[in-house]
Short mmCIF file of C-alpha atoms in Angstrom, two decimals:
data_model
loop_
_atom_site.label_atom_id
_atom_site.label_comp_id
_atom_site.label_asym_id
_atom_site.label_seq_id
_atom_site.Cartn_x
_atom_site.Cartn_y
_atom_site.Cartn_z
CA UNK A 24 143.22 222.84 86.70
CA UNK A 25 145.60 220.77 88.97
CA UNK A 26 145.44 221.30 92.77
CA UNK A 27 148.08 220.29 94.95
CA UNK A 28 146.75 218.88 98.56
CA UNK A 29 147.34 219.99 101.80
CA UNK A 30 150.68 218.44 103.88
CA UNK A 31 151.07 220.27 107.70
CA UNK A 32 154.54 217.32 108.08
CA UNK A 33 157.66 217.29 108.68
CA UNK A 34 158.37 213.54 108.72
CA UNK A 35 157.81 210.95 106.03
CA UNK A 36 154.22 209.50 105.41
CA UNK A 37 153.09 206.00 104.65
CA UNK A 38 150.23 205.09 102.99
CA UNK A 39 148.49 201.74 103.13
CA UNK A 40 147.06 199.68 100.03
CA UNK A 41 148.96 199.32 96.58
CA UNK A 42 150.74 202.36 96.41
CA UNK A 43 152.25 204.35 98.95
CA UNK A 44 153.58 208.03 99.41
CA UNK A 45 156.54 208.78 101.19
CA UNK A 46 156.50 212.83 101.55
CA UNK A 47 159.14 215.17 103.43
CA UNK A 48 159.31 219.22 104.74
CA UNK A 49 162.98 220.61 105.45
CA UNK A 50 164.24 224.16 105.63
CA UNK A 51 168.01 224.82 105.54
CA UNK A 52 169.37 227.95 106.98
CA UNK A 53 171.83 229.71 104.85
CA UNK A 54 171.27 228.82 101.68
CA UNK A 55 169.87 229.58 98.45
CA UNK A 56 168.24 228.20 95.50
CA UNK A 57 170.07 227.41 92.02
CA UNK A 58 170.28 230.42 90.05
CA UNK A 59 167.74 231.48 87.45
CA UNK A 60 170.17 229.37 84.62
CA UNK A 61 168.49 226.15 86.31
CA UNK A 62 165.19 226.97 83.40
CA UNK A 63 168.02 227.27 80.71
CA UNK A 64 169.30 223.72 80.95
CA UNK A 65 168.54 220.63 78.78
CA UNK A 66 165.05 219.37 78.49
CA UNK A 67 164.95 216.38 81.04
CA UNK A 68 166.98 218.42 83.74
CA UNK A 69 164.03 220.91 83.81
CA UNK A 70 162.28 219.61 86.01
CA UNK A 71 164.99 219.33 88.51
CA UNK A 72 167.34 221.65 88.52
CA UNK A 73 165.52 225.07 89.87
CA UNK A 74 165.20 222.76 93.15
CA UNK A 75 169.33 222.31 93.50
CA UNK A 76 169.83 224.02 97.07
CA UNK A 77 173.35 226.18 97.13
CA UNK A 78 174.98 227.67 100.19
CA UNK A 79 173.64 231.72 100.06
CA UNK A 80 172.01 234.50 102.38
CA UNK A 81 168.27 232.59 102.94
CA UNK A 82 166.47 229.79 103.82
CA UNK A 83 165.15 227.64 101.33
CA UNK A 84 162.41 225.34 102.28
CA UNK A 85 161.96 221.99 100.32
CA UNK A 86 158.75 219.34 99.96
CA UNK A 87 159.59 216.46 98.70
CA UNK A 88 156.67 213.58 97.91
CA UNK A 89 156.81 209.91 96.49
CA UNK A 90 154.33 207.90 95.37
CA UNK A 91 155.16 204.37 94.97
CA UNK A 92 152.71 202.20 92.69
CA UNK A 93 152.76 198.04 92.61
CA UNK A 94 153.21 199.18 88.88
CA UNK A 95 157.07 200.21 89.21
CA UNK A 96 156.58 202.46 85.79
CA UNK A 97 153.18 204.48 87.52
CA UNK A 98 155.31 205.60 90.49
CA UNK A 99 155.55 209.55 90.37
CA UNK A 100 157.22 212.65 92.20
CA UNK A 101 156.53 215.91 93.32
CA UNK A 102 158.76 218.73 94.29
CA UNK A 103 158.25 222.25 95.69
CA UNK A 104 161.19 224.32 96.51
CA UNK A 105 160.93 227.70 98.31
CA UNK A 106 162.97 230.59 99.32
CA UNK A 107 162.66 233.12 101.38
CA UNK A 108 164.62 236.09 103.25
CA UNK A 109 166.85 235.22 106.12
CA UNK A 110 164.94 237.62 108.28
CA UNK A 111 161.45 236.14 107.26
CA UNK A 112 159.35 235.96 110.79
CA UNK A 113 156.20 234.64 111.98
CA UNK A 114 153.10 237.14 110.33
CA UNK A 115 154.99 238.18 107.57
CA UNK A 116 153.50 237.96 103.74
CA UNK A 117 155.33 237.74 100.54
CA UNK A 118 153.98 238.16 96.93
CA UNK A 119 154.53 234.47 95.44
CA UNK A 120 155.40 236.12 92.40
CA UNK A 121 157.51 239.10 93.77
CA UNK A 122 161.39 239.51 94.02
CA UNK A 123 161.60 238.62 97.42
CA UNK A 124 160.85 235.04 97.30
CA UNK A 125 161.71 232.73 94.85
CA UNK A 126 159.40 229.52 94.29
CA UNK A 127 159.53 226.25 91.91
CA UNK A 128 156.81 223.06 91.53
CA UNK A 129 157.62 220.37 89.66
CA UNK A 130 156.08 216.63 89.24
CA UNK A 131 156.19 213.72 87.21
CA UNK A 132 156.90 209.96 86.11
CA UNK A 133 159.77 208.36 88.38
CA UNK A 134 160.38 205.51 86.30
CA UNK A 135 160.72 208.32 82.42
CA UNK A 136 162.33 211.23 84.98
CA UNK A 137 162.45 214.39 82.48
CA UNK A 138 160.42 212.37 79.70
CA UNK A 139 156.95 213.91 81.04
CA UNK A 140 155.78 215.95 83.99
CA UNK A 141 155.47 219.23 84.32
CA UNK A 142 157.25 222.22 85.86
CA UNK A 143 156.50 226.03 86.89
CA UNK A 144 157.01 229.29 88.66
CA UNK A 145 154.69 231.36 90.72
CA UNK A 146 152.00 233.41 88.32
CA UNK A 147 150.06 234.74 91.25
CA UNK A 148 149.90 234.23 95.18
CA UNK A 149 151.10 234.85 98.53
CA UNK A 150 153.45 233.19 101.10
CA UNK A 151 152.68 233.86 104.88
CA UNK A 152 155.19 232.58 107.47
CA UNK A 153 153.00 231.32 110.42
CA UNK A 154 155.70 230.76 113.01
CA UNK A 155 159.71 230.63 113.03
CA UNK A 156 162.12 228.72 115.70
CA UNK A 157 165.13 226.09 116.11
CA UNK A 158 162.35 223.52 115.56
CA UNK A 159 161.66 224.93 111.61
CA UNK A 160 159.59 226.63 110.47
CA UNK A 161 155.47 226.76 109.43
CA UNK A 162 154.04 228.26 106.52
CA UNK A 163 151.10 228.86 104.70
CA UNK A 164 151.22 229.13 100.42
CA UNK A 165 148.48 230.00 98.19
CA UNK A 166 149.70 230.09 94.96
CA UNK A 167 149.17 229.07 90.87
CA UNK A 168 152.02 228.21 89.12
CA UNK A 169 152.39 228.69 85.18
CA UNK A 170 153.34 224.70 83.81
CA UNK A 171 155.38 223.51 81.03
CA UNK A 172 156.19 220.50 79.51
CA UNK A 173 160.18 219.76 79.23
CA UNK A 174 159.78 218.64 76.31
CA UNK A 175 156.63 220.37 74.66
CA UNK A 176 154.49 217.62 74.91
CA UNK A 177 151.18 219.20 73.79
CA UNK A 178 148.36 219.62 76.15
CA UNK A 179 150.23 217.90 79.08
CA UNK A 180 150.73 221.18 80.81
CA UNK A 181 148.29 223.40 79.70
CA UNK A 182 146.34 223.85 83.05
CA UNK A 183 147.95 226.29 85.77
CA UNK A 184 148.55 224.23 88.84
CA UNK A 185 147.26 225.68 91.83
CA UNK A 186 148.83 225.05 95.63
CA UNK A 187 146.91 225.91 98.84
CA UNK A 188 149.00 224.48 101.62
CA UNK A 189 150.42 224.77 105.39
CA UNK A 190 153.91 223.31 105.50
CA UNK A 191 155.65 222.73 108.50
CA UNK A 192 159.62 222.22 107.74
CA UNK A 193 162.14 220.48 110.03
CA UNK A 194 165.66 221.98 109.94
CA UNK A 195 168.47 220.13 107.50
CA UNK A 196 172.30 221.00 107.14
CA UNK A 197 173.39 221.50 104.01
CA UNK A 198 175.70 218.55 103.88
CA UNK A 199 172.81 215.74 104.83
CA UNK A 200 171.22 216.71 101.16
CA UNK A 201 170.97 214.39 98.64
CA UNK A 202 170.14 214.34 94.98
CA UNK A 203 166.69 213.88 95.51
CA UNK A 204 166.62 216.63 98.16
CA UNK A 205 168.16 218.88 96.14
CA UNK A 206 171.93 218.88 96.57
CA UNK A 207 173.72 220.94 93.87
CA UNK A 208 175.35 218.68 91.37
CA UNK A 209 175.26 219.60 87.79
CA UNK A 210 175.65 215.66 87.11
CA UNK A 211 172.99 214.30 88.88
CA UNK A 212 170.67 212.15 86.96
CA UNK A 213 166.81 212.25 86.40
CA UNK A 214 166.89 209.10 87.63
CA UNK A 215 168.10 209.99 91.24
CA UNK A 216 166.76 213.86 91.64
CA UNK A 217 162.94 211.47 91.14
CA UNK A 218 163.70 209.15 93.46
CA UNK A 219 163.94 208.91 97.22
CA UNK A 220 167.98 207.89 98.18
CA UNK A 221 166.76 204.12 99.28
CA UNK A 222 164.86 203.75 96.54
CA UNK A 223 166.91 201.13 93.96
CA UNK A 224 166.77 201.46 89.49
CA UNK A 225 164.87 197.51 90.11
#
């Protein structure tokens, strides 16, 4: 079973030694996420697509971690992309898995984007919003996500991943998004959607 660690951050985070993991928590106001197509596209877009952010009636909150390795091919992603009513204030709670909130996890290889990873939606869980303001917002998820393999690999996804964290999102207009934030482009590449924007293909 696969557990995701706790991140309370809105800022990126630098770790010292021979790797290092650059991590970020946004929420943009009227927006949405992709719609439910983004699991029907090709393989190596699967793991990327469901976290596309599209103007809409919510606020979508995004997570967004890299973990550089002195080994360029061992660097790796994460991505968690929430959204949640409009309305959503501090003390409520929503069913992870309900049809209020929508919620996608991915993570993976940076260097083979789409080649391996795994991706999921909510199984099981809840989603309480801990406070709400023109700083961001602060929540708290418990959840287990069902994961798959884009491309069937056997056994690489077979464990439910399971997320306990408080996130605490800074506010981001819809036009600062990139492809690695999630900014909808049907054309983006692996390659960029698993990468941080000043990260280079060297």
């Amino acid at each position: 079973m696969k557990r995701l660690h706790a991140f309370s951050r809105g800022a990126f985070l630098f770790a010292c030694g021979a790797d290092a993991e650059a991590a970020r928590a946004f929420v943009v106001e009227d927006a949405a996420m992709h719609d439910l197509a983004c699991l029907t596209v090709e393989p190596r877009q699967r793991l990327f697509a469901c976290h596309q952010i599209v103007t809409g009636n919510n606020r979508v909150i995004g997570v967004r971690r890299f973990r550089s390795s002195w080994w360029t091919d061992r660097s790796t992603f994460s991505k968690l992309t929430v959204q949640l009513p409009a309305d959503a204030k501090a003390g409520d709670r929503f069913a992870a898995a309900g049809d209020r909130v929508r919620m996608f996890h991915s993570s993976g290889s940076s260097a083979f984007a789409g080649k391996t990873g795994c991706y999921g939606v909510p199984v099981a869980g809840q989603i309480t919003v801990i406070s709400t303001g023109d700083s961001g917002i602060e929540i708290q998820i418990d959840a287990s996500f069902r994961s798959t393999s884009p491309l069937e690999w056997r056994d690489e996804c077979d464990a439910p991943t399971q997320l306990s964290e408080r996130l605490k999102a800074s506010p981001l207009q819809m036009q600062d998004l990139d492809a690695w934030t999630g900014a909808h482009d049907p054309d983006a590449s692996p390659f960029d959607q698993a990468h941080p924007a000043s990260r280079s293909r060297d």
